[in-house]
PDB file of C-alpha atoms in Angstrom:
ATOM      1  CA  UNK K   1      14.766 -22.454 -10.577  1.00 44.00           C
ATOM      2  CA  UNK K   2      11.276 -23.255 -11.648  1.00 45.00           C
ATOM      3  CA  UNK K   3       8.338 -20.794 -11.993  1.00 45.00           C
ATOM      4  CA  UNK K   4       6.502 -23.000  -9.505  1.00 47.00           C
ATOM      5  CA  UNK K   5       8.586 -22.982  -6.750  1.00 83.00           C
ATOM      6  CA  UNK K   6       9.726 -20.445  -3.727  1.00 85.00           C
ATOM      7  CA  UNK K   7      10.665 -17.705  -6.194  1.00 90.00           C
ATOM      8  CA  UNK K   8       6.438 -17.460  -7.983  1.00 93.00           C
ATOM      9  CA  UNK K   9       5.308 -18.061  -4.028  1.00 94.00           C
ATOM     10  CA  UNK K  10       7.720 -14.868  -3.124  1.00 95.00           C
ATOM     11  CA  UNK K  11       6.386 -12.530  -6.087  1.00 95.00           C
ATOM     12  CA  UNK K  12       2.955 -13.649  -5.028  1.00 96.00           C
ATOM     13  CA  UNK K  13       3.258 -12.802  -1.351  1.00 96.00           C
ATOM     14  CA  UNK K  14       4.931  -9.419  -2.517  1.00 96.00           C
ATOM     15  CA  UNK K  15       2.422  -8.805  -4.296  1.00 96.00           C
ATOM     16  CA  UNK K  16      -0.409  -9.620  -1.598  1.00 97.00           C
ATOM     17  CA  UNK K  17       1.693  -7.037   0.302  1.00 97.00           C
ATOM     18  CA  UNK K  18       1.395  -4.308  -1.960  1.00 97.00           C
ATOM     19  CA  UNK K  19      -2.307  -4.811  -2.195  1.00 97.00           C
ATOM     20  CA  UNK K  20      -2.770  -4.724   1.532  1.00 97.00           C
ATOM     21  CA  UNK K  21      -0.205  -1.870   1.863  1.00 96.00           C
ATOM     22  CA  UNK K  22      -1.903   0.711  -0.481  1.00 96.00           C
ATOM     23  CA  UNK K  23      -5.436  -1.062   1.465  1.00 95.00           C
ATOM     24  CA  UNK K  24      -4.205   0.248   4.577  1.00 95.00           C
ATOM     25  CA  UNK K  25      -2.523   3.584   3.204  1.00 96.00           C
ATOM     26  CA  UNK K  26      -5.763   4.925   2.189  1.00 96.00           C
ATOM     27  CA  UNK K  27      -7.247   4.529   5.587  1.00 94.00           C
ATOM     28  CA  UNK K  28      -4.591   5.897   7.298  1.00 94.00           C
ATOM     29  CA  UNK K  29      -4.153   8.767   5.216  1.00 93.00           C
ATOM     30  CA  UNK K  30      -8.371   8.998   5.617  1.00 93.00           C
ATOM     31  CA  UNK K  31      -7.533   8.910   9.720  1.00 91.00           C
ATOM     32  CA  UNK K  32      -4.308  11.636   9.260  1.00 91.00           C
ATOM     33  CA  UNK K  33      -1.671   8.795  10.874  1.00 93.00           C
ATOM     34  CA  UNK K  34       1.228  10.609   9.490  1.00 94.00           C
ATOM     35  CA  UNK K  35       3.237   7.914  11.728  1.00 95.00           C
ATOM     36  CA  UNK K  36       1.566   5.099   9.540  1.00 95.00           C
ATOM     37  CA  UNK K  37       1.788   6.818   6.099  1.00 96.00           C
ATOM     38  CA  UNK K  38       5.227   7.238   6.352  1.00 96.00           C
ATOM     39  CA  UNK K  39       6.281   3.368   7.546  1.00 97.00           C
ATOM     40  CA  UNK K  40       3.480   2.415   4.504  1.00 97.00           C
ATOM     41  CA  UNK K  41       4.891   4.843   2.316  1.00 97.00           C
ATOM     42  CA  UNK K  42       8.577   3.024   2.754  1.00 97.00           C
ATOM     43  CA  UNK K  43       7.346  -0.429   3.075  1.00 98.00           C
ATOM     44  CA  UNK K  44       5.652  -0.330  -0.735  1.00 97.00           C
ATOM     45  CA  UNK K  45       8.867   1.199  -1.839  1.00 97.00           C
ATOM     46  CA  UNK K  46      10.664  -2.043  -0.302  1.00 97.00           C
ATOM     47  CA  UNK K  47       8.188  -4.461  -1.523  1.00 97.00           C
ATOM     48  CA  UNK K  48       8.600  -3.048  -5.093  1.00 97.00           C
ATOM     49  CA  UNK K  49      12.350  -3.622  -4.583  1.00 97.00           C
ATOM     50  CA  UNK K  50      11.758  -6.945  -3.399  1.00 96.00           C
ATOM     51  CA  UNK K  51       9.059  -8.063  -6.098  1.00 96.00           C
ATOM     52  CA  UNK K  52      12.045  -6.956  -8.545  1.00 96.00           C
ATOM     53  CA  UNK K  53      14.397  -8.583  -7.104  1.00 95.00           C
ATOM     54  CA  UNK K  54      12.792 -11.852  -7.098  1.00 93.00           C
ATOM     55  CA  UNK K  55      11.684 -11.456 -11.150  1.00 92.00           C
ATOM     56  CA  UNK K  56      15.256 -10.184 -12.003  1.00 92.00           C
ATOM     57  CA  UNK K  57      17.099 -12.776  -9.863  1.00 89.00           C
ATOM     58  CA  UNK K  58      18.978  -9.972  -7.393  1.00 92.00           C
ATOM     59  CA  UNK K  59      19.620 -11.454  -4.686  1.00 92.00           C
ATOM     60  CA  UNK K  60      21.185  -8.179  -2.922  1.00 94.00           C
ATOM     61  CA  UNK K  61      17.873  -6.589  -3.394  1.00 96.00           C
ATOM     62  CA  UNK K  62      15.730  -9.824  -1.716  1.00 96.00           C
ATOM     63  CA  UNK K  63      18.143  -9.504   1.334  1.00 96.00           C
ATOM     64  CA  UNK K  64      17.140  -5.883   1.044  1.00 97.00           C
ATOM     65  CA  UNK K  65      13.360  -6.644   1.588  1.00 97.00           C
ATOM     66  CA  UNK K  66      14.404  -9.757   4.023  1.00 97.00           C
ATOM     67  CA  UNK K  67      15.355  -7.355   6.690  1.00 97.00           C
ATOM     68  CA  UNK K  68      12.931  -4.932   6.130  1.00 97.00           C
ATOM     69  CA  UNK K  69      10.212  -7.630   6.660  1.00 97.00           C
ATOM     70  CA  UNK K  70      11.737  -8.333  10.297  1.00 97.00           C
ATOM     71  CA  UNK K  71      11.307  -4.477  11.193  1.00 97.00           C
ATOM     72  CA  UNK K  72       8.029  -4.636   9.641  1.00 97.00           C
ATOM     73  CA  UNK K  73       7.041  -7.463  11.939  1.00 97.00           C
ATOM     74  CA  UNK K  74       8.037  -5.063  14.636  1.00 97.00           C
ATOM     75  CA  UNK K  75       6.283  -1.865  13.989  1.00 97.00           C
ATOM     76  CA  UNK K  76       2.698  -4.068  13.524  1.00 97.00           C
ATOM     77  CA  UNK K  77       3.683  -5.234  16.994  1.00 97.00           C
ATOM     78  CA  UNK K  78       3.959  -2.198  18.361  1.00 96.00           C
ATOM     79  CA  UNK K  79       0.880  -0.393  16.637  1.00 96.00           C
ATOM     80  CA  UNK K  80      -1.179  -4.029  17.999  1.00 96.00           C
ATOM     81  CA  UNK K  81       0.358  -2.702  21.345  1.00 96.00           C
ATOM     82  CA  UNK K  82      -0.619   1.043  20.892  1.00 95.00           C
ATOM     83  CA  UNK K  83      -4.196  -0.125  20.354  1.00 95.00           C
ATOM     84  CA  UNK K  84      -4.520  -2.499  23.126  1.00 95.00           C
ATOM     85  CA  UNK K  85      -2.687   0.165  24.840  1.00 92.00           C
ATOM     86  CA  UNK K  86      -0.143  -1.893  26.513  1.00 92.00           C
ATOM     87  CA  UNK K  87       3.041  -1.460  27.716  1.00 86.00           C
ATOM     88  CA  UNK K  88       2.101   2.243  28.617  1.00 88.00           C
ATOM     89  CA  UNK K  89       0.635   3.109  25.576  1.00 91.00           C
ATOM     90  CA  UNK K  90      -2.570   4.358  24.884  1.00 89.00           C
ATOM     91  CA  UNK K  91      -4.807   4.644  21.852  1.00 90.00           C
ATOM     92  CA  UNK K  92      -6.550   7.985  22.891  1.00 87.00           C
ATOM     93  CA  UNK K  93      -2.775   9.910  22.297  1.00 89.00           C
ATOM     94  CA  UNK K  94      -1.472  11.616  19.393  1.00 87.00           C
ATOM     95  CA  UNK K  95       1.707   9.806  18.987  1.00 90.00           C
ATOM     96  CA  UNK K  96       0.725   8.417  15.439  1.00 92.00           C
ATOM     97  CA  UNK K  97      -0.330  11.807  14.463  1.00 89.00           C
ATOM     98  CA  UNK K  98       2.814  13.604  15.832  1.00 85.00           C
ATOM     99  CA  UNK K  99       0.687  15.273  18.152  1.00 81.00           C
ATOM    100  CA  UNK K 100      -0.296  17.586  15.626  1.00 82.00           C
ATOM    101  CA  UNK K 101      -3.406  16.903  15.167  1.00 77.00           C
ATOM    102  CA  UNK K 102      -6.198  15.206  17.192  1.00 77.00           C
ATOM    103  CA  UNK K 103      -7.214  12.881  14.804  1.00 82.00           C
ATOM    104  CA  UNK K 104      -7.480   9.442  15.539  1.00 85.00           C
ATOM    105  CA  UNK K 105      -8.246   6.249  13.380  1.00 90.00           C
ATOM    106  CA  UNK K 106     -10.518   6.538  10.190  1.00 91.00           C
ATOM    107  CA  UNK K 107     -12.279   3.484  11.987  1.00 91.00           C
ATOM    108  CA  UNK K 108     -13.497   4.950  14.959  1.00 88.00           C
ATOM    109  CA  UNK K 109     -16.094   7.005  13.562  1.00 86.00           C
ATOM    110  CA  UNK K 110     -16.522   4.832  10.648  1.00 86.00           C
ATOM    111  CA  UNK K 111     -16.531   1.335  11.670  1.00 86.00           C
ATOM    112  CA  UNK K 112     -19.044  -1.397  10.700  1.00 87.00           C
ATOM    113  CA  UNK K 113     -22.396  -0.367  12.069  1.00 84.00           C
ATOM    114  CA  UNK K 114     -21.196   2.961  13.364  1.00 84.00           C
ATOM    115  CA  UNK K 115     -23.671   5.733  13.905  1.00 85.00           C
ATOM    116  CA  UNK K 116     -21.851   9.105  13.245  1.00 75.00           C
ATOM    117  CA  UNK K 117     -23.679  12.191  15.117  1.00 76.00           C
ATOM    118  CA  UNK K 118     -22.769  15.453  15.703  1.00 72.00           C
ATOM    119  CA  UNK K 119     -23.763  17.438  18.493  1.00 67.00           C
ATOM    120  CA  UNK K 120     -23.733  21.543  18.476  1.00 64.00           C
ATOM    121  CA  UNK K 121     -23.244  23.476  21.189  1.00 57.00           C
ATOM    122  CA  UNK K 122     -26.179  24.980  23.372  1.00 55.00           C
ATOM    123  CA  UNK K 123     -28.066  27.594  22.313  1.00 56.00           C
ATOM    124  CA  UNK K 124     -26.880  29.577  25.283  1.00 54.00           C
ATOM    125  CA  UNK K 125     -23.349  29.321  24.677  1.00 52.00           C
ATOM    126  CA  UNK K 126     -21.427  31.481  22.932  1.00 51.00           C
ATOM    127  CA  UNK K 127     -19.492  31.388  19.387  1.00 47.00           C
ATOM    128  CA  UNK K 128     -16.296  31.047  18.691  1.00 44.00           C
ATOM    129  CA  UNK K 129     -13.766  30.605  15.963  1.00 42.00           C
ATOM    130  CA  UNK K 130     -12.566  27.774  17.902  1.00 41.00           C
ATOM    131  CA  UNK K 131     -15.333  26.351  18.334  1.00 42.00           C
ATOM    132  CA  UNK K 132     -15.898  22.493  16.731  1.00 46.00           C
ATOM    133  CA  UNK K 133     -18.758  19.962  17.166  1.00 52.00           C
ATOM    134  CA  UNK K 134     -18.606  17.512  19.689  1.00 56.00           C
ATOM    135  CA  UNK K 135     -19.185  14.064  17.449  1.00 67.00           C
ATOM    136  CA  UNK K 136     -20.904  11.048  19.468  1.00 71.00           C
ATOM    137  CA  UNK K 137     -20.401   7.320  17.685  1.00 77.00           C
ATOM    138  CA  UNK K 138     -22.867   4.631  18.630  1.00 79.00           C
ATOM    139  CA  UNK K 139     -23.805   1.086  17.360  1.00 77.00           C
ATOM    140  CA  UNK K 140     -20.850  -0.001  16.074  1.00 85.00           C
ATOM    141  CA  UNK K 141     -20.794  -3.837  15.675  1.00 89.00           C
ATOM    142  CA  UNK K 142     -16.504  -4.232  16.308  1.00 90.00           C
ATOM    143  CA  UNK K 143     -14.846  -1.219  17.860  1.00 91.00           C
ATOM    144  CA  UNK K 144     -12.010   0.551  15.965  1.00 92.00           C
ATOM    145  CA  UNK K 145      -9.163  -0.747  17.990  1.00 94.00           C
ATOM    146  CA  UNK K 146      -9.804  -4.492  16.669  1.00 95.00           C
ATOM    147  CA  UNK K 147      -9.852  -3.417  13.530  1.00 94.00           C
ATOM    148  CA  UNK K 148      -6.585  -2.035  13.508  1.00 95.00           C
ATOM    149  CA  UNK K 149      -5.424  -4.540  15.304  1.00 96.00           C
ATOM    150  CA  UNK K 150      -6.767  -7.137  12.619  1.00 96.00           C
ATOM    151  CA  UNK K 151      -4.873  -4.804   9.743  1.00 96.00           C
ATOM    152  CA  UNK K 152      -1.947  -5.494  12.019  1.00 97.00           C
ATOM    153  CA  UNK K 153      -1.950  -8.597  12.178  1.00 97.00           C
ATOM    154  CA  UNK K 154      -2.519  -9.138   8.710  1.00 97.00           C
ATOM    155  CA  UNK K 155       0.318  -7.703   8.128  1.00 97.00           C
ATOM    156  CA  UNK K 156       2.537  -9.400  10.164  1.00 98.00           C
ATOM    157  CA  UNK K 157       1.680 -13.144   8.917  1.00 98.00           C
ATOM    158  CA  UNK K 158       2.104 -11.790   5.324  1.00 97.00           C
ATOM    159  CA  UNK K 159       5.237 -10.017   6.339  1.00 97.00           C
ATOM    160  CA  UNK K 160       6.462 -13.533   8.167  1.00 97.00           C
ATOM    161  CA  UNK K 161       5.864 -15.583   4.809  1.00 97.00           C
ATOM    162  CA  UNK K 162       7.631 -13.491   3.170  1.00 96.00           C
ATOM    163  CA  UNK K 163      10.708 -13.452   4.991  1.00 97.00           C
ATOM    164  CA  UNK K 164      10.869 -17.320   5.056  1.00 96.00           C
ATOM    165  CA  UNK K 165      10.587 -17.395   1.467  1.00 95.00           C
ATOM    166  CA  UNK K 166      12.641 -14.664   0.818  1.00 95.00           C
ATOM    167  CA  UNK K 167      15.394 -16.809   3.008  1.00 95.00           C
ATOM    168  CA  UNK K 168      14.522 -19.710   0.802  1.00 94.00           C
ATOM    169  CA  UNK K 169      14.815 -17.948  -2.904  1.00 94.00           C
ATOM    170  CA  UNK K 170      18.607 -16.221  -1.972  1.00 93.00           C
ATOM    171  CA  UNK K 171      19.761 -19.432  -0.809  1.00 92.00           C
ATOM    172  CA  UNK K 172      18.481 -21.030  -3.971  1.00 90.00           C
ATOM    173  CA  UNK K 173      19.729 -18.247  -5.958  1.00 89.00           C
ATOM    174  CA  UNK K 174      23.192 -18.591  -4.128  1.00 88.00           C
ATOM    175  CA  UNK K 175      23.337 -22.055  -4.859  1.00 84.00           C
ATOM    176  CA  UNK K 176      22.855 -21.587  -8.583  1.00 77.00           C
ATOM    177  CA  UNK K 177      25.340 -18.673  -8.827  1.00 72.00           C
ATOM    178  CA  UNK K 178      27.881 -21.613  -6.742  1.00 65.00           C
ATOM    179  CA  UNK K 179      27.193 -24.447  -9.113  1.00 67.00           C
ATOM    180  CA  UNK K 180      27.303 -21.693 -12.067  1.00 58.00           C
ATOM    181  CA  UNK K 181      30.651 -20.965 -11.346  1.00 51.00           C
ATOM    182  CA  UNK K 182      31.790 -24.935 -10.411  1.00 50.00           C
ATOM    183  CA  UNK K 183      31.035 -25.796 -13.583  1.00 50.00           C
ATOM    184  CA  UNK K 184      32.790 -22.381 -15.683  1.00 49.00           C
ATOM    185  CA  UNK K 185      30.381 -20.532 -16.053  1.00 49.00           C
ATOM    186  CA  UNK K 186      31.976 -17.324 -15.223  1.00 46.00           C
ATOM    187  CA  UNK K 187      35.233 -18.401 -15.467  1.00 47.00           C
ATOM    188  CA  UNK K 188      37.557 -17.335 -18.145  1.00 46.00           C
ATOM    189  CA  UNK K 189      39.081 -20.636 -18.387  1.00 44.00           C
ATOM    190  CA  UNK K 190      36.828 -23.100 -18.360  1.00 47.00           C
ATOM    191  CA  UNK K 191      37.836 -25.995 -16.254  1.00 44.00           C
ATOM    192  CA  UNK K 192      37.166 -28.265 -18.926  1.00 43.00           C
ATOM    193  CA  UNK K 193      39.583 -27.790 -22.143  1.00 45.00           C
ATOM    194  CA  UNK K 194      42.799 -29.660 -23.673  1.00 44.00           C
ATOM    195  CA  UNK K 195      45.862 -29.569 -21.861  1.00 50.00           C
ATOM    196  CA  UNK K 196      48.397 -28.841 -24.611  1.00 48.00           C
ATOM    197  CA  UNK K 197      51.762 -29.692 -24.129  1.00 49.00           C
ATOM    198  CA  UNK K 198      54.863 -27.995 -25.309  1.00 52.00           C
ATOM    199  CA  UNK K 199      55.880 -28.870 -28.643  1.00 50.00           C
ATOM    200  CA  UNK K 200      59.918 -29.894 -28.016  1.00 53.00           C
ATOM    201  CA  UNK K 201      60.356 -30.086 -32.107  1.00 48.00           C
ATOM    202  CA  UNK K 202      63.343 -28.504 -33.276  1.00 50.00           C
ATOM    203  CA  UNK K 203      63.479 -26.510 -36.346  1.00 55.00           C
ATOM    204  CA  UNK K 204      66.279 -26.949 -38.486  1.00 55.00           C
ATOM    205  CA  UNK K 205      67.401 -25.245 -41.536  1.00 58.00           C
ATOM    206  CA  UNK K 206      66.612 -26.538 -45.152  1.00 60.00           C
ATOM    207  CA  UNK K 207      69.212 -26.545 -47.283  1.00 59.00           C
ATOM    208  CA  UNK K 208      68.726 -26.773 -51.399  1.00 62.00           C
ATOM    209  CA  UNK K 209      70.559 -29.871 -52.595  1.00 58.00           C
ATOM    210  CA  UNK K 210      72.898 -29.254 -55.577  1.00 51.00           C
TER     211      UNK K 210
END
């Protein structure tokens, strides 16, 4: 197989997806989405298996990364739902944080244009421990949702080329391994040698003439 063909597209593309994953990891780990860190956190781990699978012709390994790009597809699907809060979702909850923590996306409070103000407590009121700041955004030019929802779907056209040409390199790979073999090359006798025949000569003894 040639260096321009599926398999340079494939390490390309897995390597686009690396770029965007460790993109996106930083901002979620900025935001605390311990849901998100984790499924980035195995998906750069299967990318890297991919990308060498692809270099060191393993096919097993590309299959590897072939299904994990379908449930990739499916997770950005359902964090484009969470955002858009359908199907009973909602992006005010703590499911991506585990409900541990309250924290929501790093892009809510620091989107493009976003004002970031904090407002004490009255003067009258009295102090806590627990108490926090209340923190007002304003001005922001896209709101966070969209964002994440653009990271999303990012992801999932990347994620989609990939699996096509991931399809496309292990059946070229399979073919080569086929025609390998067709012709001997991983067979112990080779298909094309001599066909000897059995020698019917009779050996007789010599006797010394007197």
């Amino acid at each position: 197989m040639g260096c321009c063909s599926g398999r340079c597209t494939l390490i390309f593309i897995c390597t686009l997806q690396l770029v965007l994953a460790l993109e996106r990891q930083v901002f979620d780990f900025l935001g605390y989405q311990w849901a998100p860190i984790l499924a980035n956190f195995f998906h750069i781990i299967i990318v890297i298996l991919g990308l060498f699978g692809t270099i060191q012709y393993r096919p097993r390994y590309i299959v590897v990364y072939t299904v994990w790009a379908a449930l990739w597809v499916a997770w950005n699907v359902f964090i484009i739902c969470f955002y858009l809060d359908v199907g009973g979702l909602s992006k005010d909850s703590d499911l991506l944080t585990f409900n541990i923590s309250a924290h929501h996306s790093w892009w809510s409070e620091h989107g493009p244009g976003c004002v970031r103000r904090e407002l004490q407590q009255p003067p009258g009121m009295r102090a806590t421990p627990e108490a926090q700041s209340y923190i007002s955004v304003m001005g922001c030019f896209v709101d966070y949702q969209y964002i994440e929802v653009l990271h999303s779907s990012t992801q999932i056209l990347v994620a989609l080329l990939g699996f096509v040409y991931a399809c496309y390199v292990v059946s070229a790979m399979t073919e080569e391994e086929d025609s390998f073999d067709f012709i001997g090359g991983f067979d112990p006798f080779p298909l094309y040698h001599v066909n000897e025949k059995p020698s019917h000569l009779l050996l007789k003894p010599m006797y010394p003439s007197t």
